[in-house]
XYZ file of C-alpha atoms in Angstrom:
346
model
C -0.129 0.184 -0.116
C 1.218 3.057 -0.559
C 2.514 5.773 1.923
C 0.252 8.522 1.207
C -2.443 6.203 1.033
C -1.807 5.061 4.534
C -1.486 8.455 5.187
C -4.753 9.077 4.322
C -5.828 6.895 7.083
C -7.793 4.614 4.523
C -6.894 1.473 6.081
C -11.123 0.597 4.975
C -13.536 1.877 2.365
C -16.291 3.680 3.184
C -18.684 2.061 1.320
C -18.766 -0.727 -0.992
C -20.958 -2.164 -3.938
C -21.436 -6.076 -3.101
C -23.676 -7.077 -6.304
C -25.077 -10.032 -4.557
C -26.196 -11.779 -7.195
C -26.829 -11.772 -10.917
C -30.029 -13.577 -11.254
C -32.506 -10.743 -12.227
C -36.460 -10.984 -12.978
C -35.517 -7.803 -15.695
C -33.546 -7.637 -18.802
C -33.139 -4.205 -18.543
C -31.218 -3.093 -21.787
C -28.427 -0.808 -20.275
C -28.065 -3.418 -16.866
C -24.247 -3.067 -16.072
C -23.732 -6.806 -15.479
C -26.237 -8.257 -18.085
C -27.846 -9.579 -15.589
C -30.640 -12.511 -15.916
C -29.698 -15.600 -14.106
C -27.356 -16.087 -11.359
C -23.993 -16.591 -11.392
C -22.698 -20.417 -11.574
C -20.909 -21.156 -8.113
C -22.209 -17.128 -5.865
C -21.581 -17.027 -2.243
C -23.058 -19.627 -0.122
C -24.927 -18.227 2.284
C -22.228 -19.420 5.282
C -19.536 -17.375 2.720
C -22.083 -14.100 2.514
C -22.035 -14.265 6.360
C -18.750 -14.713 7.137
C -17.644 -11.342 4.839
C -20.593 -9.628 6.828
C -17.770 -10.556 9.871
C -14.732 -9.431 7.381
C -16.698 -5.896 7.044
C -17.724 -5.181 9.757
C -14.269 -6.328 11.549
C -12.353 -4.430 8.165
C -15.724 -1.435 10.349
C -16.820 -0.874 6.952
C -19.325 1.825 7.207
C -21.502 1.156 4.821
C -22.649 -1.764 1.996
C -24.324 -0.734 -0.908
C -26.337 -3.820 -2.202
C -26.787 -4.399 -5.633
C -27.024 -7.506 -8.487
C -28.703 -8.229 -10.765
C -31.766 -8.539 -8.148
C -31.136 -9.251 -4.597
C -34.670 -9.700 -3.568
C -34.124 -12.660 -6.353
C -31.643 -14.257 -3.813
C -33.824 -15.884 -1.155
C -31.457 -15.640 1.529
C -30.573 -11.962 0.603
C -32.814 -11.346 4.115
C -30.663 -12.684 6.958
C -27.320 -11.267 4.989
C -28.953 -7.654 5.230
C -29.993 -9.083 8.971
C -26.505 -9.871 9.511
C -25.504 -6.637 8.501
C -27.770 -4.415 10.393
C -26.399 -6.487 13.937
C -23.464 -5.352 13.169
C -24.831 -1.975 12.746
C -23.628 -2.018 9.072
C -25.237 0.421 6.896
C -27.416 -0.456 3.737
C -28.718 1.105 0.390
C -30.915 -1.884 -1.144
C -30.324 -1.051 -4.872
C -33.505 -3.069 -6.505
C -36.338 -2.441 -9.233
C -39.541 -2.458 -6.534
C -41.709 -5.599 -8.382
C -40.524 -7.579 -5.631
C -41.019 -5.109 -3.020
C -44.823 -5.677 -1.215
C -46.363 -4.799 2.079
C -44.895 -7.463 4.139
C -41.875 -7.420 2.887
C -41.594 -3.244 3.315
C -43.453 -3.720 6.847
C -40.009 -5.752 7.856
C -37.493 -3.318 6.724
C -39.321 -0.567 7.477
C -38.658 -1.531 11.630
C -34.213 -0.586 11.169
C -32.612 1.977 10.575
C -29.717 1.153 9.079
C -31.683 0.681 6.118
C -31.549 2.492 3.254
C -33.525 1.963 -0.815
C -33.451 3.187 -4.197
C -35.550 2.419 -6.655
C -34.359 2.028 -10.337
C -37.279 3.623 -12.450
C -35.968 5.128 -16.190
C -38.583 8.149 -17.289
C -41.418 10.279 -16.203
C -43.398 8.190 -18.284
C -44.228 4.408 -18.750
C -43.861 4.192 -22.561
C -40.395 5.592 -21.487
C -39.417 3.546 -18.447
C -40.486 0.578 -19.673
C -39.264 0.837 -23.132
C -35.610 0.686 -21.186
C -37.315 -2.116 -18.641
C -39.884 -4.275 -19.768
C -43.365 -3.809 -19.061
C -45.468 -3.221 -16.661
C -42.321 -1.853 -14.384
C -43.245 1.631 -14.432
C -46.011 1.035 -12.188
C -44.712 -1.498 -10.214
C -42.305 0.304 -9.269
C -44.460 3.277 -8.175
C -46.367 1.164 -6.423
C -43.347 0.105 -3.819
C -41.948 3.939 -4.210
C -45.209 4.404 -2.267
C -45.083 1.620 0.106
C -41.588 3.093 0.878
C -42.750 6.059 1.362
C -45.166 5.999 4.025
C -42.250 4.294 6.140
C -39.098 5.773 7.854
C -37.494 4.202 5.586
C -35.029 6.525 3.262
C -36.314 6.441 -0.336
C -35.084 7.546 -3.436
C -35.870 6.734 -6.855
C -32.977 5.957 -9.108
C -32.951 6.644 -12.158
C -29.875 6.169 -15.349
C -29.641 9.525 -17.430
C -30.129 7.952 -21.056
C -30.479 9.467 -24.701
C -34.190 8.055 -24.812
C -35.195 9.548 -19.957
C -32.190 12.675 -20.487
C -36.059 15.392 -21.515
C -37.551 13.842 -18.801
C -35.682 14.266 -15.549
C -37.013 17.884 -14.633
C -40.541 16.033 -14.743
C -38.210 13.037 -12.864
C -37.722 15.537 -10.032
C -40.803 17.136 -9.034
C -42.386 13.027 -10.070
C -40.343 12.190 -6.631
C -41.500 15.398 -4.699
C -44.807 13.692 -5.004
C -44.826 10.947 -3.642
C -42.144 11.982 -0.897
C -38.942 10.701 -1.693
C -35.989 11.910 -2.745
C -34.488 11.922 -6.724
C -31.248 10.197 -8.053
C -29.017 10.303 -11.312
C -27.209 8.067 -12.253
C -24.668 7.999 -15.114
C -25.001 5.386 -18.060
C -21.036 2.869 -18.599
C -21.210 0.858 -20.880
C -20.353 -1.849 -19.278
C -22.754 -5.228 -18.977
C -25.467 -5.612 -21.790
C -25.464 -1.381 -20.874
C -22.185 -1.999 -23.500
C -24.463 -3.575 -26.648
C -26.406 -0.614 -26.562
C -24.872 1.873 -26.212
C -25.015 4.034 -29.064
C -28.829 3.919 -28.978
C -28.646 4.672 -25.242
C -25.553 7.353 -24.355
C -26.609 10.660 -24.251
C -25.508 12.646 -26.447
C -23.543 14.988 -25.585
C -26.082 18.275 -25.675
C -28.199 16.175 -23.915
C -25.042 15.995 -20.793
C -24.432 19.895 -20.852
C -28.601 20.384 -20.953
C -28.296 17.581 -18.064
C -25.407 20.289 -15.900
C -26.926 22.649 -16.103
C -30.099 21.232 -14.862
C -27.946 19.402 -12.389
C -26.754 23.141 -10.977
C -29.739 23.995 -10.479
C -31.103 21.220 -8.753
C -29.669 20.645 -5.159
C -31.922 18.256 -3.806
C -30.788 15.972 -6.912
C -27.943 13.465 -5.725
C -25.646 11.947 -8.770
C -22.796 10.123 -5.649
C -19.994 10.318 -7.214
C -20.634 9.061 -10.583
C -21.516 12.809 -12.531
C -18.698 14.742 -10.784
C -17.133 14.904 -14.561
C -19.712 17.376 -14.980
C -20.371 19.340 -12.369
C -20.564 22.576 -13.150
C -18.438 24.676 -9.644
C -22.563 25.464 -8.111
C -22.580 21.898 -7.034
C -18.812 21.820 -5.851
C -18.283 20.778 -2.526
C -21.874 18.736 -2.550
C -20.159 15.025 -3.128
C -16.890 14.333 -4.429
C -14.774 15.307 -7.237
C -12.779 12.377 -7.738
C -12.766 8.923 -8.659
C -13.407 7.157 -5.407
C -12.169 3.048 -6.928
C -10.088 1.259 -4.218
C -10.100 4.218 -2.920
C -13.217 5.244 -0.920
C -14.863 2.411 -2.122
C -14.214 -1.354 -3.966
C -17.153 -3.802 -5.680
C -17.779 -7.363 -4.693
C -19.215 -9.597 -7.332
C -21.587 -12.373 -6.850
C -19.182 -14.905 -6.631
C -16.677 -13.255 -4.237
C -14.337 -11.770 -6.359
C -13.146 -8.033 -5.751
C -13.275 -5.306 -8.375
C -11.985 -1.811 -8.075
C -15.884 -0.816 -9.301
C -18.815 -1.857 -10.154
C -17.844 -1.076 -13.676
C -15.254 -2.840 -13.783
C -15.370 -6.396 -12.562
C -13.833 -8.415 -16.302
C -10.320 -10.285 -15.608
C -8.337 -7.553 -15.995
C -9.959 -5.357 -12.810
C -9.672 -9.014 -10.932
C -8.232 -7.573 -7.556
C -9.086 -10.561 -5.856
C -11.278 -14.217 -4.669
C -12.611 -14.415 -0.786
C -12.179 -17.539 -1.297
C -8.857 -17.585 -1.948
C -7.543 -14.700 0.495
C -9.288 -12.357 3.460
C -11.267 -9.494 2.373
C -8.542 -7.047 4.175
C -5.698 -9.226 2.811
C -7.281 -8.403 -0.868
C -8.114 -4.338 0.095
C -4.014 -4.094 2.061
C -2.247 -6.238 -0.425
C -3.960 -6.078 -3.591
C -2.197 -4.684 -7.031
C -4.656 -4.132 -9.049
C -6.082 -1.679 -6.188
C -2.748 0.405 -5.335
C -2.632 1.170 -8.979
C -6.132 2.654 -8.862
C -4.596 4.032 -5.455
C -1.412 5.947 -7.928
C -3.651 6.738 -10.871
C -3.177 10.141 -12.464
C -4.979 11.189 -15.719
C -1.304 13.251 -16.750
C -3.351 14.153 -20.369
C -5.811 16.374 -18.026
C -4.052 18.202 -15.945
C -3.580 21.125 -17.395
C -7.012 21.337 -18.196
C -8.874 24.609 -16.658
C -11.778 21.748 -15.113
C -9.078 19.360 -13.481
C -9.565 19.551 -9.526
C -13.258 19.884 -10.209
C -12.699 16.438 -11.289
C -9.340 15.154 -11.598
C -10.051 13.459 -14.963
C -13.390 11.962 -14.533
C -14.303 8.366 -14.820
C -11.346 6.028 -15.205
C -14.325 3.234 -16.243
C -15.851 5.135 -18.763
C -12.237 5.786 -20.534
C -11.418 1.932 -20.544
C -13.896 0.575 -22.169
C -14.359 3.291 -25.051
C -10.881 4.256 -24.930
C -8.918 1.035 -23.869
C -7.428 2.668 -21.411
C -8.154 3.926 -17.517
C -4.649 6.252 -18.229
C -7.108 8.027 -20.245
C -9.092 11.095 -19.431
C -12.898 10.929 -19.834
C -14.801 11.291 -23.329
C -16.832 12.200 -21.860
C -16.485 15.266 -18.858
C -18.338 18.257 -20.171
C -14.753 19.808 -21.382
C -14.947 17.073 -24.251
C -18.863 17.946 -24.680
C -18.449 21.599 -25.128
C -15.698 21.342 -27.551
C -17.634 18.385 -29.904
C -20.560 20.575 -29.509
C -18.211 22.731 -31.112
C -16.805 20.932 -33.861
C -20.825 20.450 -35.173
C -21.427 23.828 -35.462
C -17.886 24.287 -37.674
C -18.880 21.101 -39.609
C -21.937 22.856 -40.774
C -20.944 26.176 -40.596
C -18.084 25.026 -43.457
């Protein structure tokens, strides 16, 4: 581990993403992991509970559960309970279709859980075109059930070319339902890579979203849009990639990666079936490479202090190079539109 990393005191991730299963009852066209059938040899219940103990010993603050659809895993509520018994905060990313009154009631009694329900449009037609027929209605009902409890709830939408014009309406819809809105970035991984050209937002749409985001301080984006962050939103979140520094990812079979969007053999940090969580977090060469990552090609940019080169995962998937600048950064969007104007004028 680098000396600088030790000096920062980050002896464990603040939070991590745990993709507990690839099983999913939907086939969303932008899915980061091409979820559907369970992965071969997913962690057993005993292995999953052992990992919870390791995370507790490492003093991980929060686990963000995803998939696939977490509730497709029969023992998921047992894994959740183990986290809560150890005082670990949890956030569940779900499509909402498996949430009923009984399950919401069981979850509602715990102050350590938050839930985000995925929806991809303010209109049924928009959302269902991406997620499947009937999903908009089912997810809306799930949000209503959750909003009636004390569970912190948000609607999570992935910004795509199809729903970019509906983000303000989704913000209004979330408010009307009594929940918050979180907007995530579309990245070309999993099934999303297959549909990248069809769903990727245009530079103009990204710039419009950035402008709107600057006036919408209660909309959360995590770290996914730091490359589009305007000056008005500085201080509201991270301005650099937190992979292997503040966070990491555990896949369904116990393999660890820098982040959920880099679940490939190239970025395999280690297996929890071969090493402990602490051994991988402290000693993985992959993690060390991310902790020392510098996007030198972006250092002369006037916005470098605001985004530090953007998202390495997007750079990898589009350029095959994590050391390259984010292809969708704010400066590149502006340049791309200017080039289009010049080409039209010529």
